[in-house]
Amino acid sequence: VVLVLTATGGQLVPDVPLWLERTLAILAGLWFVNLTNFMDGLDWMTVAEMVPILGALLAFGLAGHLPEEATLVAAALLGGLLGFAPFNRPVARLFLGDVGSLPIGLIVAVVMLAEVLMLIGIVVTNAIVLIDLVNQYREKGLTAREATEAGSSRRLRPILMTALATIFALTPLALGITG
C-alpha cells in the first residue's frame, strides 16, 4: 500500500478527490476496528468449537498417536481456553478478541487449508460430472426435474464413494499418524 501511495502521489484512486478518499479510508478503518470488536462476542463460540477438537487431539497425543510438539500445543491451547472461559461470561471482564479468537481462528484456518482445498476440488468435480449427466438427460428430452432426479439417483453412489474414500484417506493425515 505504501509503495502504491508513493507511486501515485499519495492517493490510491487518483480520479477520486483526496478528501473523499481520506474519508472513505477513515470509515474503512472504523469498520475494521468495529469488526474486530465484534469478534469479542464470538469468544464463547471459539471456546465451544476448539475445546472438543483440542481435547480429542490431546487424547490422541497422550495415546501416542501425535507428535510430542502437537500434543503440547493442543494441551497449552486447551488449558488457555478453559482457563479463560469463566472470565468471559456476560458481562465479560476479559476478552479473547483481537489477541485470542482471531489468532486461534487463523491458526485453525491455515492448518485446515490444504484439506479444505482438496475437499472443495472433489465437490466441484462431482458437481461438474453431475451437471454434465443432467445436461445429457435434458438433450434426450427429459424435463429439467426428471433429468435432475435421474442424474442425481445415478450419481449418488459414486459421489458418496468418492467422498467417503477421501475422508478415510485423509483421516491419518488429519490425526498426524502418517509415516
PDB file of C-alpha atoms in Angstrom:
ATOM      1  CA  VAL A   1       0.000   0.000   0.000  1.00  0.00           C
ATOM      2  CA  VAL A   2       2.847   2.370   0.871  1.00  0.00           C
ATOM      3  CA  LEU A   3       4.516   1.711  -2.500  1.00  0.00           C
ATOM      4  CA  VAL A   4       1.255   2.330  -4.361  1.00  0.00           C
ATOM      5  CA  LEU A   5       0.631   5.546  -2.425  1.00  0.00           C
ATOM      6  CA  THR A   6       4.170   6.729  -3.108  1.00  0.00           C
ATOM      7  CA  ALA A   7       3.919   5.940  -6.824  1.00  0.00           C
ATOM      8  CA  THR A   8       0.559   7.701  -7.211  1.00  0.00           C
ATOM      9  CA  GLY A   9       1.461  10.831  -5.307  1.00  0.00           C
ATOM     10  CA  GLY A  10      -0.250   9.912  -2.053  1.00  0.00           C
ATOM     11  CA  GLN A  11      -3.576   8.732  -3.468  1.00  0.00           C
ATOM     12  CA  LEU A  12      -4.872   5.214  -4.085  1.00  0.00           C
ATOM     13  CA  VAL A  13      -7.506   6.345  -6.596  1.00  0.00           C
ATOM     14  CA  PRO A  14      -6.280   9.482  -8.428  1.00  0.00           C
ATOM     15  CA  ASP A  15      -9.692  10.100 -10.061  1.00  0.00           C
ATOM     16  CA  VAL A  16     -11.388  10.495  -6.653  1.00  0.00           C
ATOM     17  CA  PRO A  17     -10.964  13.760  -4.727  1.00  0.00           C
ATOM     18  CA  LEU A  18      -8.419  13.459  -1.918  1.00  0.00           C
ATOM     19  CA  TRP A  19     -10.952  14.478   0.765  1.00  0.00           C
ATOM     20  CA  LEU A  20     -13.348  11.708  -0.356  1.00  0.00           C
ATOM     21  CA  GLU A  21     -10.606   9.091  -0.449  1.00  0.00           C
ATOM     22  CA  ARG A  22      -9.417  10.014   3.052  1.00  0.00           C
ATOM     23  CA  THR A  23     -12.995   9.998   4.370  1.00  0.00           C
ATOM     24  CA  LEU A  24     -13.549   6.528   2.906  1.00  0.00           C
ATOM     25  CA  ALA A  25     -10.216   5.374   4.365  1.00  0.00           C
ATOM     26  CA  ILE A  26     -11.251   6.568   7.833  1.00  0.00           C
ATOM     27  CA  LEU A  27     -14.641   4.851   7.500  1.00  0.00           C
ATOM     28  CA  ALA A  28     -12.920   1.644   6.356  1.00  0.00           C
ATOM     29  CA  GLY A  29     -10.589   1.821   9.364  1.00  0.00           C
ATOM     30  CA  LEU A  30     -13.514   2.314  11.751  1.00  0.00           C
ATOM     31  CA  TRP A  31     -15.360  -0.548  10.085  1.00  0.00           C
ATOM     32  CA  PHE A  32     -12.386  -2.876  10.549  1.00  0.00           C
ATOM     33  CA  VAL A  33     -11.925  -1.899  14.207  1.00  0.00           C
ATOM     34  CA  ASN A  34     -15.618  -2.485  14.883  1.00  0.00           C
ATOM     35  CA  LEU A  35     -15.483  -5.796  13.029  1.00  0.00           C
ATOM     36  CA  THR A  36     -12.611  -6.862  15.253  1.00  0.00           C
ATOM     37  CA  ASN A  37     -14.510  -5.708  18.349  1.00  0.00           C
ATOM     38  CA  PHE A  38     -17.499  -7.731  17.139  1.00  0.00           C
ATOM     39  CA  MET A  39     -15.218 -10.756  17.330  1.00  0.00           C
ATOM     40  CA  ASP A  40     -15.088 -10.266  21.091  1.00  0.00           C
ATOM     41  CA  GLY A  41     -18.663 -11.530  21.175  1.00  0.00           C
ATOM     42  CA  LEU A  42     -17.529 -14.690  19.437  1.00  0.00           C
ATOM     43  CA  ASP A  43     -15.200 -15.748  22.231  1.00  0.00           C
ATOM     44  CA  TRP A  44     -17.560 -18.372  23.607  1.00  0.00           C
ATOM     45  CA  MET A  45     -18.027 -19.691  20.084  1.00  0.00           C
ATOM     46  CA  THR A  46     -14.262 -20.100  19.865  1.00  0.00           C
ATOM     47  CA  VAL A  47     -14.253 -21.962  23.177  1.00  0.00           C
ATOM     48  CA  ALA A  48     -17.189 -24.166  22.129  1.00  0.00           C
ATOM     49  CA  GLU A  49     -15.568 -25.021  18.792  1.00  0.00           C
ATOM     50  CA  MET A  50     -11.999 -25.524  19.904  1.00  0.00           C
ATOM     51  CA  VAL A  51     -12.310 -27.311  23.283  1.00  0.00           C
ATOM     52  CA  PRO A  52     -13.697 -30.584  21.828  1.00  0.00           C
ATOM     53  CA  ILE A  53     -11.154 -30.557  18.982  1.00  0.00           C
ATOM     54  CA  LEU A  54      -8.243 -29.772  21.281  1.00  0.00           C
ATOM     55  CA  GLY A  55      -9.463 -32.352  23.797  1.00  0.00           C
ATOM     56  CA  ALA A  56      -9.530 -35.012  21.094  1.00  0.00           C
ATOM     57  CA  LEU A  57      -6.073 -34.006  19.862  1.00  0.00           C
ATOM     58  CA  LEU A  58      -4.748 -34.135  23.407  1.00  0.00           C
ATOM     59  CA  ALA A  59      -6.255 -37.609  23.887  1.00  0.00           C
ATOM     60  CA  PHE A  60      -4.667 -38.812  20.636  1.00  0.00           C
ATOM     61  CA  GLY A  61      -1.367 -37.293  21.707  1.00  0.00           C
ATOM     62  CA  LEU A  62      -1.446 -38.893  25.144  1.00  0.00           C
ATOM     63  CA  ALA A  63      -2.200 -42.222  23.457  1.00  0.00           C
ATOM     64  CA  GLY A  64       0.966 -41.758  21.398  1.00  0.00           C
ATOM     65  CA  HIS A  65      -0.680 -41.092  18.036  1.00  0.00           C
ATOM     66  CA  LEU A  66       0.523 -37.492  17.657  1.00  0.00           C
ATOM     67  CA  PRO A  67       3.981 -35.950  17.782  1.00  0.00           C
ATOM     68  CA  GLU A  68       5.013 -34.606  21.176  1.00  0.00           C
ATOM     69  CA  GLU A  69       5.056 -30.993  19.913  1.00  0.00           C
ATOM     70  CA  ALA A  70       1.490 -31.202  18.583  1.00  0.00           C
ATOM     71  CA  THR A  71       0.323 -32.709  21.867  1.00  0.00           C
ATOM     72  CA  LEU A  72       1.992 -29.903  23.802  1.00  0.00           C
ATOM     73  CA  VAL A  73       0.387 -27.211  21.610  1.00  0.00           C
ATOM     74  CA  ALA A  74      -3.047 -28.862  21.968  1.00  0.00           C
ATOM     75  CA  ALA A  75      -2.629 -29.060  25.763  1.00  0.00           C
ATOM     76  CA  ALA A  76      -1.493 -25.434  26.008  1.00  0.00           C
ATOM     77  CA  LEU A  77      -4.350 -24.094  23.868  1.00  0.00           C
ATOM     78  CA  LEU A  78      -6.899 -26.258  25.685  1.00  0.00           C
ATOM     79  CA  GLY A  79      -5.655 -25.079  29.077  1.00  0.00           C
ATOM     80  CA  GLY A  80      -5.647 -21.472  27.942  1.00  0.00           C
ATOM     81  CA  LEU A  81      -9.196 -21.626  26.610  1.00  0.00           C
ATOM     82  CA  LEU A  82     -10.558 -23.419  29.661  1.00  0.00           C
ATOM     83  CA  GLY A  83      -8.764 -21.022  31.978  1.00  0.00           C
ATOM     84  CA  PHE A  84     -10.075 -18.030  30.072  1.00  0.00           C
ATOM     85  CA  ALA A  85     -13.710 -19.095  29.624  1.00  0.00           C
ATOM     86  CA  PRO A  86     -15.036 -18.347  33.150  1.00  0.00           C
ATOM     87  CA  PHE A  87     -13.960 -14.716  32.842  1.00  0.00           C
ATOM     88  CA  ASN A  88     -15.901 -14.155  29.617  1.00  0.00           C
ATOM     89  CA  ARG A  89     -19.452 -14.656  30.792  1.00  0.00           C
ATOM     90  CA  PRO A  90     -21.714 -11.672  30.137  1.00  0.00           C
ATOM     91  CA  VAL A  91     -20.808  -9.010  31.180  1.00  0.00           C
ATOM     92  CA  ALA A  92     -17.312 -10.063  30.201  1.00  0.00           C
ATOM     93  CA  ARG A  93     -14.400  -8.985  32.347  1.00  0.00           C
ATOM     94  CA  LEU A  94     -11.827 -10.307  29.882  1.00  0.00           C
ATOM     95  CA  PHE A  95     -11.937 -10.771  26.117  1.00  0.00           C
ATOM     96  CA  LEU A  96     -10.028 -13.132  23.840  1.00  0.00           C
ATOM     97  CA  GLY A  97     -10.922 -10.860  20.925  1.00  0.00           C
ATOM     98  CA  ASP A  98      -8.020  -9.424  18.991  1.00  0.00           C
ATOM     99  CA  VAL A  99      -5.348 -11.442  20.781  1.00  0.00           C
ATOM    100  CA  GLY A 100      -7.285 -14.695  21.127  1.00  0.00           C
ATOM    101  CA  SER A 101     -10.166 -15.568  18.841  1.00  0.00           C
ATOM    102  CA  LEU A 102      -8.617 -14.097  15.714  1.00  0.00           C
ATOM    103  CA  PRO A 103      -5.208 -15.816  16.028  1.00  0.00           C
ATOM    104  CA  ILE A 104      -6.787 -19.136  17.039  1.00  0.00           C
ATOM    105  CA  GLY A 105      -9.094 -18.905  14.038  1.00  0.00           C
ATOM    106  CA  LEU A 106      -6.186 -18.071  11.739  1.00  0.00           C
ATOM    107  CA  ILE A 107      -4.114 -20.981  13.064  1.00  0.00           C
ATOM    108  CA  VAL A 108      -7.001 -23.406  12.566  1.00  0.00           C
ATOM    109  CA  ALA A 109      -7.649 -21.987   9.090  1.00  0.00           C
ATOM    110  CA  VAL A 110      -4.029 -22.398   7.996  1.00  0.00           C
ATOM    111  CA  VAL A 111      -3.826 -25.926   9.372  1.00  0.00           C
ATOM    112  CA  MET A 112      -7.030 -26.957   7.632  1.00  0.00           C
ATOM    113  CA  LEU A 113      -6.456 -25.064   4.371  1.00  0.00           C
ATOM    114  CA  ALA A 114      -4.901 -27.930   2.401  1.00  0.00           C
ATOM    115  CA  GLU A 115      -7.599 -30.392   3.438  1.00  0.00           C
ATOM    116  CA  VAL A 116     -10.379 -27.940   2.678  1.00  0.00           C
ATOM    117  CA  LEU A 117      -8.931 -27.209  -0.767  1.00  0.00           C
ATOM    118  CA  MET A 118      -8.788 -30.936  -1.549  1.00  0.00           C
ATOM    119  CA  LEU A 119     -12.384 -31.420  -0.454  1.00  0.00           C
ATOM    120  CA  ILE A 120     -13.514 -28.389  -2.466  1.00  0.00           C
ATOM    121  CA  GLY A 121     -11.825 -29.905  -5.523  1.00  0.00           C
ATOM    122  CA  ILE A 122     -13.692 -33.158  -5.036  1.00  0.00           C
ATOM    123  CA  VAL A 123     -17.029 -31.398  -4.544  1.00  0.00           C
ATOM    124  CA  VAL A 124     -16.508 -29.296  -7.671  1.00  0.00           C
ATOM    125  CA  THR A 125     -15.521 -32.350  -9.730  1.00  0.00           C
ATOM    126  CA  ASN A 126     -18.596 -34.259  -8.537  1.00  0.00           C
ATOM    127  CA  ALA A 127     -20.799 -31.255  -9.322  1.00  0.00           C
ATOM    128  CA  ILE A 128     -19.375 -30.926 -12.844  1.00  0.00           C
ATOM    129  CA  VAL A 129     -19.929 -34.620 -13.569  1.00  0.00           C
ATOM    130  CA  LEU A 130     -23.476 -34.465 -12.173  1.00  0.00           C
ATOM    131  CA  ILE A 131     -24.375 -31.354 -14.177  1.00  0.00           C
ATOM    132  CA  ASP A 132     -22.952 -32.915 -17.330  1.00  0.00           C
ATOM    133  CA  LEU A 133     -25.071 -36.036 -16.800  1.00  0.00           C
ATOM    134  CA  VAL A 134     -28.198 -33.930 -16.173  1.00  0.00           C
ATOM    135  CA  ASN A 135     -27.494 -31.994 -19.386  1.00  0.00           C
ATOM    136  CA  GLN A 136     -27.155 -35.285 -21.301  1.00  0.00           C
ATOM    137  CA  TYR A 137     -30.553 -36.377 -19.980  1.00  0.00           C
ATOM    138  CA  ARG A 138     -32.004 -32.988 -20.971  1.00  0.00           C
ATOM    139  CA  GLU A 139     -30.689 -33.464 -24.519  1.00  0.00           C
ATOM    140  CA  LYS A 140     -32.513 -36.818 -24.631  1.00  0.00           C
ATOM    141  CA  GLY A 141     -35.799 -34.977 -23.981  1.00  0.00           C
ATOM    142  CA  LEU A 142     -36.315 -35.237 -20.222  1.00  0.00           C
ATOM    143  CA  THR A 143     -37.669 -32.249 -18.326  1.00  0.00           C
ATOM    144  CA  ALA A 144     -35.327 -30.391 -16.003  1.00  0.00           C
ATOM    145  CA  ARG A 145     -36.863 -32.060 -12.944  1.00  0.00           C
ATOM    146  CA  GLU A 146     -36.779 -35.554 -14.464  1.00  0.00           C
ATOM    147  CA  ALA A 147     -33.202 -35.093 -15.659  1.00  0.00           C
ATOM    148  CA  THR A 148     -32.102 -33.840 -12.234  1.00  0.00           C
ATOM    149  CA  GLU A 149     -33.796 -36.733 -10.424  1.00  0.00           C
ATOM    150  CA  ALA A 150     -32.403 -39.336 -12.834  1.00  0.00           C
ATOM    151  CA  GLY A 151     -28.895 -37.869 -12.820  1.00  0.00           C
ATOM    152  CA  SER A 152     -28.830 -37.468  -9.047  1.00  0.00           C
ATOM    153  CA  SER A 153     -30.007 -41.004  -8.390  1.00  0.00           C
ATOM    154  CA  ARG A 154     -27.439 -42.385 -10.841  1.00  0.00           C
ATOM    155  CA  ARG A 155     -24.521 -40.324  -9.441  1.00  0.00           C
ATOM    156  CA  LEU A 156     -25.345 -40.624  -5.716  1.00  0.00           C
ATOM    157  CA  ARG A 157     -23.372 -43.825  -5.093  1.00  0.00           C
ATOM    158  CA  PRO A 158     -20.193 -42.701  -6.918  1.00  0.00           C
ATOM    159  CA  ILE A 159     -20.305 -39.313  -5.173  1.00  0.00           C
ATOM    160  CA  LEU A 160     -20.696 -40.924  -1.746  1.00  0.00           C
ATOM    161  CA  MET A 161     -17.936 -43.434  -2.519  1.00  0.00           C
ATOM    162  CA  THR A 162     -15.569 -40.651  -3.578  1.00  0.00           C
ATOM    163  CA  ALA A 163     -16.371 -38.537  -0.524  1.00  0.00           C
ATOM    164  CA  LEU A 164     -16.008 -41.424   1.938  1.00  0.00           C
ATOM    165  CA  ALA A 165     -12.779 -42.657   0.313  1.00  0.00           C
ATOM    166  CA  THR A 166     -11.327 -39.164   0.579  1.00  0.00           C
ATOM    167  CA  ILE A 167     -12.395 -38.765   4.197  1.00  0.00           C
ATOM    168  CA  PHE A 168     -10.949 -42.150   5.173  1.00  0.00           C
ATOM    169  CA  ALA A 169      -7.740 -41.481   3.227  1.00  0.00           C
ATOM    170  CA  LEU A 170      -7.215 -38.074   4.863  1.00  0.00           C
ATOM    171  CA  THR A 171      -8.040 -39.234   8.401  1.00  0.00           C
ATOM    172  CA  PRO A 172      -4.467 -40.429   9.159  1.00  0.00           C
ATOM    173  CA  LEU A 173      -3.098 -37.147   7.809  1.00  0.00           C
ATOM    174  CA  ALA A 174      -5.552 -35.150   9.918  1.00  0.00           C
ATOM    175  CA  LEU A 175      -4.613 -37.144  13.010  1.00  0.00           C
ATOM    176  CA  GLY A 176      -0.908 -36.857  12.298  1.00  0.00           C
ATOM    177  CA  ILE A 177      -0.323 -40.597  12.255  1.00  0.00           C
ATOM    178  CA  THR A 178       1.262 -40.793   8.810  1.00  0.00           C
ATOM    179  CA  GLY A 179       4.762 -42.185   8.447  1.00  0.00           C
TER     180      GLY A 179
END
